[in-house]
PDB file of C-alpha atoms in Angstrom:
ATOM      1  CA  MET E 402     204.798 -67.024-127.521  1.00  0.00           C
ATOM      2  CA  ALA E 403     201.940 -65.511-129.463  1.00  0.00           C
ATOM      3  CA  GLU E 404     200.087 -62.657-127.800  1.00  0.00           C
ATOM      4  CA  GLN E 405     196.575 -63.612-126.723  1.00  0.00           C
ATOM      5  CA  THR E 406     193.805 -61.067-126.868  1.00  0.00           C
ATOM      6  CA  MET E 407     190.295 -61.131-125.472  1.00  0.00           C
ATOM      7  CA  PRO E 408     187.687 -61.862-128.160  1.00  0.00           C
ATOM      8  CA  GLN E 409     186.043 -58.710-129.416  1.00  0.00           C
ATOM      9  CA  GLY E 410     182.792 -58.016-127.635  1.00  0.00           C
ATOM     10  CA  ALA E 411     183.545 -60.345-124.704  1.00  0.00           C
ATOM     11  CA  PRO E 412     182.358 -58.895-121.333  1.00  0.00           C
ATOM     12  CA  ARG E 413     185.095 -57.492-119.144  1.00  0.00           C
ATOM     13  CA  ARG E 414     184.759 -58.262-115.447  1.00  0.00           C
ATOM     14  CA  SER E 415     186.864 -57.484-112.433  1.00  0.00           C
ATOM     15  CA  GLY E 416     187.507 -59.912-109.605  1.00  0.00           C
ATOM     16  CA  ALA E 417     185.628 -59.903-106.321  1.00  0.00           C
ATOM     17  CA  LEU E 418     186.332 -56.964-104.024  1.00  0.00           C
ATOM     18  CA  GLN E 419     188.270 -57.733-100.873  1.00  0.00           C
ATOM     19  CA  SER E 420     189.205 -55.753 -97.789  1.00  0.00           C
ATOM     20  CA  SER E 421     190.295 -56.574 -94.263  1.00  0.00           C
ATOM     21  CA  LEU E 422     190.083 -54.593 -91.062  1.00  0.00           C
ATOM     22  CA  SER E 423     191.860 -54.861 -87.743  1.00  0.00           C
ATOM     23  CA  ILE E 424     191.929 -52.680 -84.646  1.00  0.00           C
ATOM     24  CA  ASP E 425     194.326 -52.137 -81.761  1.00  0.00           C
ATOM     25  CA  LEU E 426     192.864 -51.801 -78.270  1.00  0.00           C
ATOM     26  CA  HIS E 427     195.222 -50.210 -75.744  1.00  0.00           C
ATOM     27  CA  SER E 428     193.222 -49.934 -72.531  1.00  0.00           C
ATOM     28  CA  HIS E 429     192.083 -52.712 -70.219  1.00  0.00           C
ATOM     29  CA  TYR E 430     188.683 -51.003 -69.996  1.00  0.00           C
ATOM     30  CA  ALA E 431     188.093 -51.273 -73.751  1.00  0.00           C
ATOM     31  CA  ILE E 432     189.352 -54.867 -73.852  1.00  0.00           C
ATOM     32  CA  ARG E 433     186.900 -55.838 -71.111  1.00  0.00           C
ATOM     33  CA  LEU E 434     184.061 -54.271 -73.098  1.00  0.00           C
ATOM     34  CA  TRP E 435     185.175 -56.202 -76.167  1.00  0.00           C
ATOM     35  CA  GLU E 436     185.120 -59.456 -74.222  1.00  0.00           C
ATOM     36  CA  GLY E 437     181.896 -58.813 -72.286  1.00  0.00           C
ATOM     37  CA  ARG E 438     181.032 -60.374 -68.950  1.00  0.00           C
ATOM     38  CA  ARG E 439     179.726 -63.858 -68.274  1.00  0.00           C
ATOM     39  CA  ARG E 440     176.768 -64.408 -65.988  1.00  0.00           C
ATOM     40  CA  ASP E 441     178.803 -66.692 -63.734  1.00  0.00           C
ATOM     41  CA  ASP E 442     181.491 -64.101 -62.996  1.00  0.00           C
ATOM     42  CA  ILE E 443     181.279 -63.891 -59.186  1.00  0.00           C
ATOM     43  CA  GLN E 444     182.048 -60.823 -57.133  1.00  0.00           C
ATOM     44  CA  PRO E 445     183.989 -60.901 -53.843  1.00  0.00           C
ATOM     45  CA  GLN E 446     180.672 -60.770 -51.946  1.00  0.00           C
ATOM     46  CA  GLY E 447     179.585 -63.969 -53.695  1.00  0.00           C
ATOM     47  CA  LYS E 448     176.972 -62.229 -55.855  1.00  0.00           C
ATOM     48  CA  LYS E 449     176.594 -62.916 -59.551  1.00  0.00           C
ATOM     49  CA  ARG E 450     176.275 -59.985 -61.927  1.00  0.00           C
ATOM     50  CA  PRO E 451     174.051 -60.052 -65.020  1.00  0.00           C
ATOM     51  CA  GLU E 452     175.642 -61.048 -68.304  1.00  0.00           C
ATOM     52  CA  ILE E 453     176.913 -58.350 -70.657  1.00  0.00           C
ATOM     53  CA  ILE E 454     177.581 -59.435 -74.226  1.00  0.00           C
ATOM     54  CA  GLY E 455     180.887 -58.545 -75.835  1.00  0.00           C
ATOM     55  CA  MET E 456     181.616 -56.949 -79.178  1.00  0.00           C
ATOM     56  CA  PRO E 457     181.732 -60.237 -81.164  1.00  0.00           C
ATOM     57  CA  GLN E 458     178.213 -61.086 -79.984  1.00  0.00           C
ATOM     58  CA  ALA E 459     176.967 -57.568 -80.744  1.00  0.00           C
ATOM     59  CA  ILE E 460     178.423 -57.782 -84.267  1.00  0.00           C
ATOM     60  CA  SER E 461     176.855 -61.212 -84.777  1.00  0.00           C
ATOM     61  CA  ARG E 462     173.404 -60.098 -83.618  1.00  0.00           C
ATOM     62  CA  ALA E 463     173.548 -56.993 -85.812  1.00  0.00           C
ATOM     63  CA  GLY E 464     174.332 -59.241 -88.772  1.00  0.00           C
ATOM     64  CA  ILE E 465     171.409 -61.549 -87.947  1.00  0.00           C
ATOM     65  CA  ALA E 466     169.063 -58.561 -87.666  1.00  0.00           C
ATOM     66  CA  GLY E 467     170.318 -57.284 -91.022  1.00  0.00           C
ATOM     67  CA  ARG E 468     169.676 -60.679 -92.607  1.00  0.00           C
ATOM     68  CA  ASP E 469     166.171 -60.801 -91.120  1.00  0.00           C
ATOM     69  CA  ALA E 470     165.447 -57.253 -92.279  1.00  0.00           C
ATOM     70  CA  ALA E 471     166.424 -58.243 -95.827  1.00  0.00           C
ATOM     71  CA  ALA E 472     163.837 -61.032 -95.580  1.00  0.00           C
ATOM     72  CA  GLY E 473     161.122 -58.490 -94.710  1.00  0.00           C
ATOM     73  CA  ASN E 474     161.024 -58.824 -90.920  1.00  0.00           C
ATOM     74  CA  PRO E 475     159.659 -55.578 -89.396  1.00  0.00           C
ATOM     75  CA  TYR E 476     160.988 -56.388 -85.913  1.00  0.00           C
ATOM     76  CA  ALA E 477     164.479 -56.639 -87.369  1.00  0.00           C
ATOM     77  CA  ASP E 478     164.015 -53.236 -88.997  1.00  0.00           C
ATOM     78  CA  GLN E 479     162.805 -51.852 -85.679  1.00  0.00           C
ATOM     79  CA  VAL E 480     165.866 -53.070 -83.755  1.00  0.00           C
ATOM     80  CA  LEU E 481     168.225 -51.821 -86.492  1.00  0.00           C
ATOM     81  CA  LEU E 482     166.690 -48.347 -86.235  1.00  0.00           C
ATOM     82  CA  ARG E 483     167.028 -48.389 -82.435  1.00  0.00           C
ATOM     83  CA  LEU E 484     170.609 -49.580 -82.780  1.00  0.00           C
ATOM     84  CA  GLU E 485     171.490 -46.828 -85.243  1.00  0.00           C
ATOM     85  CA  ASP E 486     169.886 -44.100 -83.108  1.00  0.00           C
ATOM     86  CA  THR E 487     171.588 -45.370 -79.939  1.00  0.00           C
ATOM     87  CA  LEU E 488     174.940 -45.571 -81.721  1.00  0.00           C
ATOM     88  CA  LYS E 489     174.643 -41.976 -82.919  1.00  0.00           C
ATOM     89  CA  SER E 490     173.861 -40.713 -79.420  1.00  0.00           C
ATOM     90  CA  ALA E 491     176.515 -42.842 -77.692  1.00  0.00           C
ATOM     91  CA  THR E 492     179.226 -41.973 -80.205  1.00  0.00           C
ATOM     92  CA  ALA E 493     178.479 -38.259 -79.894  1.00  0.00           C
ATOM     93  CA  ARG E 494     178.801 -38.445 -76.094  1.00  0.00           C
ATOM     94  CA  VAL E 495     182.084 -40.333 -76.194  1.00  0.00           C
ATOM     95  CA  GLN E 496     183.552 -38.043 -78.866  1.00  0.00           C
ATOM     96  CA  GLU E 497     182.557 -35.015 -76.812  1.00  0.00           C
ATOM     97  CA  ALA E 498     184.375 -36.488 -73.812  1.00  0.00           C
ATOM     98  CA  VAL E 499     187.462 -37.117 -75.963  1.00  0.00           C
ATOM     99  CA  LEU E 500     187.480 -33.461 -77.043  1.00  0.00           C
ATOM    100  CA  LYS E 501     187.207 -32.350 -73.413  1.00  0.00           C
ATOM    101  CA  MET E 502     190.182 -34.539 -72.475  1.00  0.00           C
ATOM    102  CA  GLU E 503     192.207 -33.196 -75.382  1.00  0.00           C
ATOM    103  CA  HIS E 504     191.523 -29.678 -74.108  1.00  0.00           C
ATOM    104  CA  VAL E 505     192.536 -30.685 -70.575  1.00  0.00           C
ATOM    105  CA  LEU E 506     195.790 -32.153 -71.847  1.00  0.00           C
ATOM    106  CA  THR E 507     196.722 -28.819 -73.437  1.00  0.00           C
ATOM    107  CA  ALA E 508     196.420 -27.029 -70.073  1.00  0.00           C
ATOM    108  CA  ILE E 509     200.084 -27.473 -69.213  1.00  0.00           C
ATOM    109  CA  PRO E 510     202.860 -24.883 -68.833  1.00  0.00           C
ATOM    110  CA  ALA E 511     204.858 -23.840 -71.869  1.00  0.00           C
ATOM    111  CA  GLY E 512     207.957 -25.924 -72.402  1.00  0.00           C
ATOM    112  CA  ILE E 513     206.307 -29.221 -71.430  1.00  0.00           C
ATOM    113  CA  ASN E 514     205.680 -31.724 -74.186  1.00  0.00           C
ATOM    114  CA  LEU E 515     203.423 -34.728 -73.683  1.00  0.00           C
ATOM    115  CA  SER E 516     203.691 -37.621 -76.112  1.00  0.00           C
ATOM    116  CA  GLU E 517     200.684 -39.599 -77.265  1.00  0.00           C
ATOM    117  CA  VAL E 518     199.875 -42.385 -74.828  1.00  0.00           C
ATOM    118  CA  SER E 519     199.629 -45.980 -76.019  1.00  0.00           C
ATOM    119  CA  SER E 520     200.092 -49.518 -74.764  1.00  0.00           C
ATOM    120  CA  VAL E 521     203.485 -51.136 -75.220  1.00  0.00           C
ATOM    121  CA  GLU E 522     201.575 -54.258 -76.295  1.00  0.00           C
ATOM    122  CA  PRO E 523     198.078 -53.443 -77.599  1.00  0.00           C
ATOM    123  CA  LEU E 524     195.564 -56.165 -78.330  1.00  0.00           C
ATOM    124  CA  ASN E 525     195.256 -56.532 -82.102  1.00  0.00           C
ATOM    125  CA  LEU E 526     191.927 -57.888 -83.327  1.00  0.00           C
ATOM    126  CA  GLU E 527     190.660 -58.831 -86.763  1.00  0.00           C
ATOM    127  CA  VAL E 528     187.107 -57.574 -87.300  1.00  0.00           C
ATOM    128  CA  PHE E 529     184.466 -58.743 -89.747  1.00  0.00           C
ATOM    129  CA  SER E 530     180.815 -57.772 -89.724  1.00  0.00           C
ATOM    130  CA  ARG E 531     177.966 -58.670 -92.059  1.00  0.00           C
ATOM    131  CA  SER E 532     176.236 -55.422 -91.087  1.00  0.00           C
ATOM    132  CA  PRO E 533     177.506 -51.837 -91.388  1.00  0.00           C
ATOM    133  CA  LEU E 534     176.027 -51.231 -87.932  1.00  0.00           C
ATOM    134  CA  GLY E 535     178.349 -53.915 -86.577  1.00  0.00           C
ATOM    135  CA  TYR E 536     181.289 -51.834 -87.742  1.00  0.00           C
ATOM    136  CA  ARG E 537     179.705 -48.736 -86.214  1.00  0.00           C
ATOM    137  CA  CYS E 538     179.696 -50.584 -82.881  1.00  0.00           C
ATOM    138  CA  VAL E 539     183.417 -51.191 -83.320  1.00  0.00           C
ATOM    139  CA  TRP E 540     184.051 -47.493 -84.099  1.00  0.00           C
ATOM    140  CA  LEU E 541     182.336 -46.591 -80.829  1.00  0.00           C
ATOM    141  CA  LEU E 542     184.544 -48.964 -78.853  1.00  0.00           C
ATOM    142  CA  VAL E 543     187.688 -47.546 -80.476  1.00  0.00           C
ATOM    143  CA  HIS E 544     186.536 -44.025 -79.547  1.00  0.00           C
ATOM    144  CA  PHE E 545     186.084 -45.222 -75.972  1.00  0.00           C
ATOM    145  CA  ASP E 546     189.567 -46.757 -76.004  1.00  0.00           C
ATOM    146  CA  GLN E 547     190.985 -43.371 -77.065  1.00  0.00           C
ATOM    147  CA  LEU E 548     189.007 -41.703 -74.295  1.00  0.00           C
ATOM    148  CA  ALA E 549     190.353 -44.139 -71.690  1.00  0.00           C
ATOM    149  CA  LEU E 550     193.945 -43.488 -72.782  1.00  0.00           C
ATOM    150  CA  LYS E 551     193.548 -39.727 -72.534  1.00  0.00           C
ATOM    151  CA  VAL E 552     191.722 -39.962 -69.199  1.00  0.00           C
ATOM    152  CA  PHE E 553     194.459 -42.082 -67.646  1.00  0.00           C
ATOM    153  CA  GLN E 554     197.127 -39.781 -69.027  1.00  0.00           C
ATOM    154  CA  ALA E 555     195.400 -36.678 -67.648  1.00  0.00           C
ATOM    155  CA  SER E 556     194.963 -38.381 -64.285  1.00  0.00           C
ATOM    156  CA  HIS E 557     198.575 -39.575 -64.199  1.00  0.00           C
ATOM    157  CA  TYR E 558     199.875 -36.034 -64.653  1.00  0.00           C
ATOM    158  CA  GLY E 559     197.460 -34.518 -62.143  1.00  0.00           C
ATOM    159  CA  LEU E 560     195.318 -32.683 -64.673  1.00  0.00           C
ATOM    160  CA  ILE E 561     192.096 -34.282 -63.416  1.00  0.00           C
ATOM    161  CA  SER E 562     191.145 -35.843 -60.081  1.00  0.00           C
ATOM    162  CA  LEU E 563     190.611 -39.540 -59.467  1.00  0.00           C
ATOM    163  CA  SER E 564     186.873 -39.001 -59.143  1.00  0.00           C
ATOM    164  CA  GLU E 565     186.821 -37.157 -62.474  1.00  0.00           C
ATOM    165  CA  ARG E 566     188.797 -40.006 -64.033  1.00  0.00           C
ATOM    166  CA  ASP E 567     186.239 -42.532 -62.838  1.00  0.00           C
ATOM    167  CA  GLN E 568     183.318 -40.376 -63.993  1.00  0.00           C
ATOM    168  CA  TYR E 569     184.677 -40.201 -67.537  1.00  0.00           C
ATOM    169  CA  LEU E 570     185.405 -43.923 -67.669  1.00  0.00           C
ATOM    170  CA  ASN E 571     182.019 -44.891 -66.210  1.00  0.00           C
ATOM    171  CA  ALA E 572     180.128 -42.599 -68.578  1.00  0.00           C
ATOM    172  CA  GLY E 573     182.017 -43.873 -71.614  1.00  0.00           C
ATOM    173  CA  GLY E 574     181.590 -47.503 -70.627  1.00  0.00           C
ATOM    174  CA  HIS E 575     177.892 -46.932 -70.010  1.00  0.00           C
ATOM    175  CA  ALA E 576     177.529 -45.527 -73.552  1.00  0.00           C
ATOM    176  CA  VAL E 577     178.984 -48.722 -75.028  1.00  0.00           C
ATOM    177  CA  ARG E 578     176.858 -50.960 -72.815  1.00  0.00           C
ATOM    178  CA  GLN E 579     173.728 -49.053 -73.843  1.00  0.00           C
ATOM    179  CA  VAL E 580     174.421 -50.047 -77.439  1.00  0.00           C
ATOM    180  CA  TYR E 581     174.955 -53.651 -76.399  1.00  0.00           C
ATOM    181  CA  GLY E 582     171.640 -53.541 -74.545  1.00  0.00           C
ATOM    182  CA  VAL E 583     169.724 -52.668 -77.731  1.00  0.00           C
ATOM    183  CA  ILE E 584     170.939 -55.713 -79.646  1.00  0.00           C
ATOM    184  CA  GLN E 585     171.605 -58.174 -76.802  1.00  0.00           C
ATOM    185  CA  GLY E 586     168.142 -59.691 -76.656  1.00  0.00           C
ATOM    186  CA  TYR E 587     167.479 -59.843 -80.389  1.00  0.00           C
ATOM    187  CA  LYS E 588     166.319 -63.243 -81.622  1.00  0.00           C
ATOM    188  CA  THR E 589     164.953 -64.267 -84.978  1.00  0.00           C
ATOM    189  CA  VAL E 590     161.185 -64.661 -85.104  1.00  0.00           C
ATOM    190  CA  PRO E 591     159.861 -65.756 -88.530  1.00  0.00           C
ATOM    191  CA  VAL E 592     157.447 -63.002 -89.493  1.00  0.00           C
ATOM    192  CA  THR E 593     157.001 -60.522 -92.343  1.00  0.00           C
ATOM    193  CA  TYR E 594     155.340 -57.142 -92.854  1.00  0.00           C
ATOM    194  CA  ASP E 595     152.414 -58.886 -94.567  1.00  0.00           C
ATOM    195  CA  ASP E 596     152.025 -61.262 -91.602  1.00  0.00           C
ATOM    196  CA  ILE E 597     151.564 -58.278 -89.283  1.00  0.00           C
ATOM    197  CA  ARG E 598     149.274 -56.361 -91.635  1.00  0.00           C
ATOM    198  CA  ASN E 599     147.075 -59.375 -92.372  1.00  0.00           C
ATOM    199  CA  ASN E 600     147.000 -60.765 -88.821  1.00  0.00           C
ATOM    200  CA  THR E 601     148.213 -64.177 -89.902  1.00  0.00           C
ATOM    201  CA  ALA E 602     148.969 -66.850 -87.321  1.00  0.00           C
ATOM    202  CA  ARG E 603     152.668 -65.998 -87.535  1.00  0.00           C
ATOM    203  CA  GLY E 604     151.918 -62.293 -87.228  1.00  0.00           C
ATOM    204  CA  MET E 605     149.766 -62.736 -84.134  1.00  0.00           C
ATOM    205  CA  ALA E 606     152.337 -65.063 -82.551  1.00  0.00           C
ATOM    206  CA  ALA E 607     155.111 -62.527 -83.149  1.00  0.00           C
ATOM    207  CA  THR E 608     153.017 -59.678 -81.733  1.00  0.00           C
ATOM    208  CA  GLU E 609     152.208 -61.716 -78.638  1.00  0.00           C
ATOM    209  CA  LYS E 610     155.884 -62.537 -78.098  1.00  0.00           C
ATOM    210  CA  LEU E 611     157.549 -59.251 -79.110  1.00  0.00           C
ATOM    211  CA  GLY E 612     154.812 -56.658 -78.637  1.00  0.00           C
ATOM    212  CA  GLU E 613     153.182 -54.261 -81.056  1.00  0.00           C
ATOM    213  CA  ILE E 614     155.364 -53.027 -83.883  1.00  0.00           C
ATOM    214  CA  ASP E 615     155.859 -49.269 -84.212  1.00  0.00           C
ATOM    215  CA  PRO E 616     153.291 -48.101 -86.815  1.00  0.00           C
ATOM    216  CA  ALA E 617     155.935 -45.816 -88.355  1.00  0.00           C
ATOM    217  CA  ILE E 618     158.135 -48.882 -88.921  1.00  0.00           C
ATOM    218  CA  LEU E 619     155.230 -50.809 -90.422  1.00  0.00           C
ATOM    219  CA  SER E 620     154.380 -47.970 -92.795  1.00  0.00           C
ATOM    220  CA  GLY E 621     157.998 -47.486 -93.866  1.00  0.00           C
ATOM    221  CA  GLU E 622     158.068 -43.937 -92.481  1.00  0.00           C
ATOM    222  CA  LYS E 623     160.871 -44.856 -90.076  1.00  0.00           C
ATOM    223  CA  ARG E 624     163.702 -47.037 -91.242  1.00  0.00           C
ATOM    224  CA  SER E 625     167.383 -47.389 -90.459  1.00  0.00           C
ATOM    225  CA  SER E 626     169.632 -45.915 -93.119  1.00  0.00           C
ATOM    226  CA  PHE E 627     171.471 -49.259 -92.984  1.00  0.00           C
ATOM    227  CA  SER E 628     168.399 -51.483 -93.425  1.00  0.00           C
ATOM    228  CA  PRO E 629     168.331 -53.474 -96.676  1.00  0.00           C
ATOM    229  CA  LEU E 630     165.804 -52.412 -99.296  1.00  0.00           C
ATOM    230  CA  LEU E 631     162.404 -54.020 -98.881  1.00  0.00           C
ATOM    231  CA  THR E 632     161.513 -56.531-101.558  1.00  0.00           C
ATOM    232  CA  THR E 633     157.988 -55.079-101.599  1.00  0.00           C
ATOM    233  CA  PRO E 634     157.139 -51.460-100.781  1.00  0.00           C
ATOM    234  CA  ALA E 635     155.665 -50.804 -97.363  1.00  0.00           C
ATOM    235  CA  GLU E 636     151.973 -49.999 -97.523  1.00  0.00           C
ATOM    236  CA  LYS E 637     150.449 -47.256 -95.460  1.00  0.00           C
ATOM    237  CA  VAL E 638     148.383 -48.589 -92.607  1.00  0.00           C
TER     238      VAL E 638
END
């Protein structure tokens, strides 16, 4: 068979890039945060608790906000910046708690060896996000899962009290729910930077529904590092 060669000067192109990502969740606490809580979940006293979105919904809303930001929606940019800032703060708090637990777990007598704790049957989940901030939400949940494992291990071996165990778990769970709270109520409203600047009908309707936009967002001074590039440069107001 004759050898075939590419015609001289023909463009050389690679195929599309592909990658997949999956995570393992080991603790029931992290799995519950992944799943969220429905509004109709009833407590023993018969009271209904407010809905808490789960990770799939948070990822989806982050992707929608990213799409809207790419279309020049300043409210989408505003929520992406809030999401990024909240993620940074929440992740730092959870990582700090993990480091504290790691230090606690080293406070054992010489000659005792503790193995890493894990579930005998972790929940494996495929993850896909259209927004980098969606993946950052997932990283936070995985950090919390690691924290929960270490907290339960430290409690099991008597290195922390039950009240300390609950404090760590509540604080870590609250950090994740704070992130959910930023993106939970996001809905697409068709509006652009020019609509707001020029007080168009769409701009005034969006302002009435969503409130005044942060002037620093409108000017381009503040912007999430994960926001898509604006198709037109932001003008100073």
